[in-house]
Amino acid sequence: YTNSRGQEFNQLFQSFPILEYAYTPFEKNYNAIAGVDFARENPAVPVALVCGYMAFCYFGQKYMKNREAFDFRTPLALWNLFLSTFSFMGMARTV
């Protein structure tokens, strides 16, 4: 396997063949070069997204200043459960 910089490396399942069953063909053959090329060719995208996020935070506070607060306790609890489960699964696949 070769990374986007042209460096050769071994995947975890190559070093430990017993783990090969846990990897899908998509994961084994994933090519990140298209994503790396996109990031190199479009440096304005993350800047625009950060500026949009900052504007959303600033104007969102102004908009909600005189409004009743939403009750997001249950949706946020479910979101946190999903996010922690997803993060654990990602950690188990990559670490």
C-alpha angles and dihedrals in degrees: 000000000000127000126218091274092056094253119143118232141165122244116228092250089055091057093042108031092187088073095056093095089063094061125080122220087249091059094045094051102033113141113204095182094096091056093045091050091049091052092049093048096045110044091153093066097076091041091053092047093051091048090049091050092050091049090049091052093047098044093037090061091049091049094048096042095100098027132095114264119253119241103234097156097115098038090047092049090051091045091051091049091051093045095049091047092047091047091050091050090049091049091050090052098046109030 
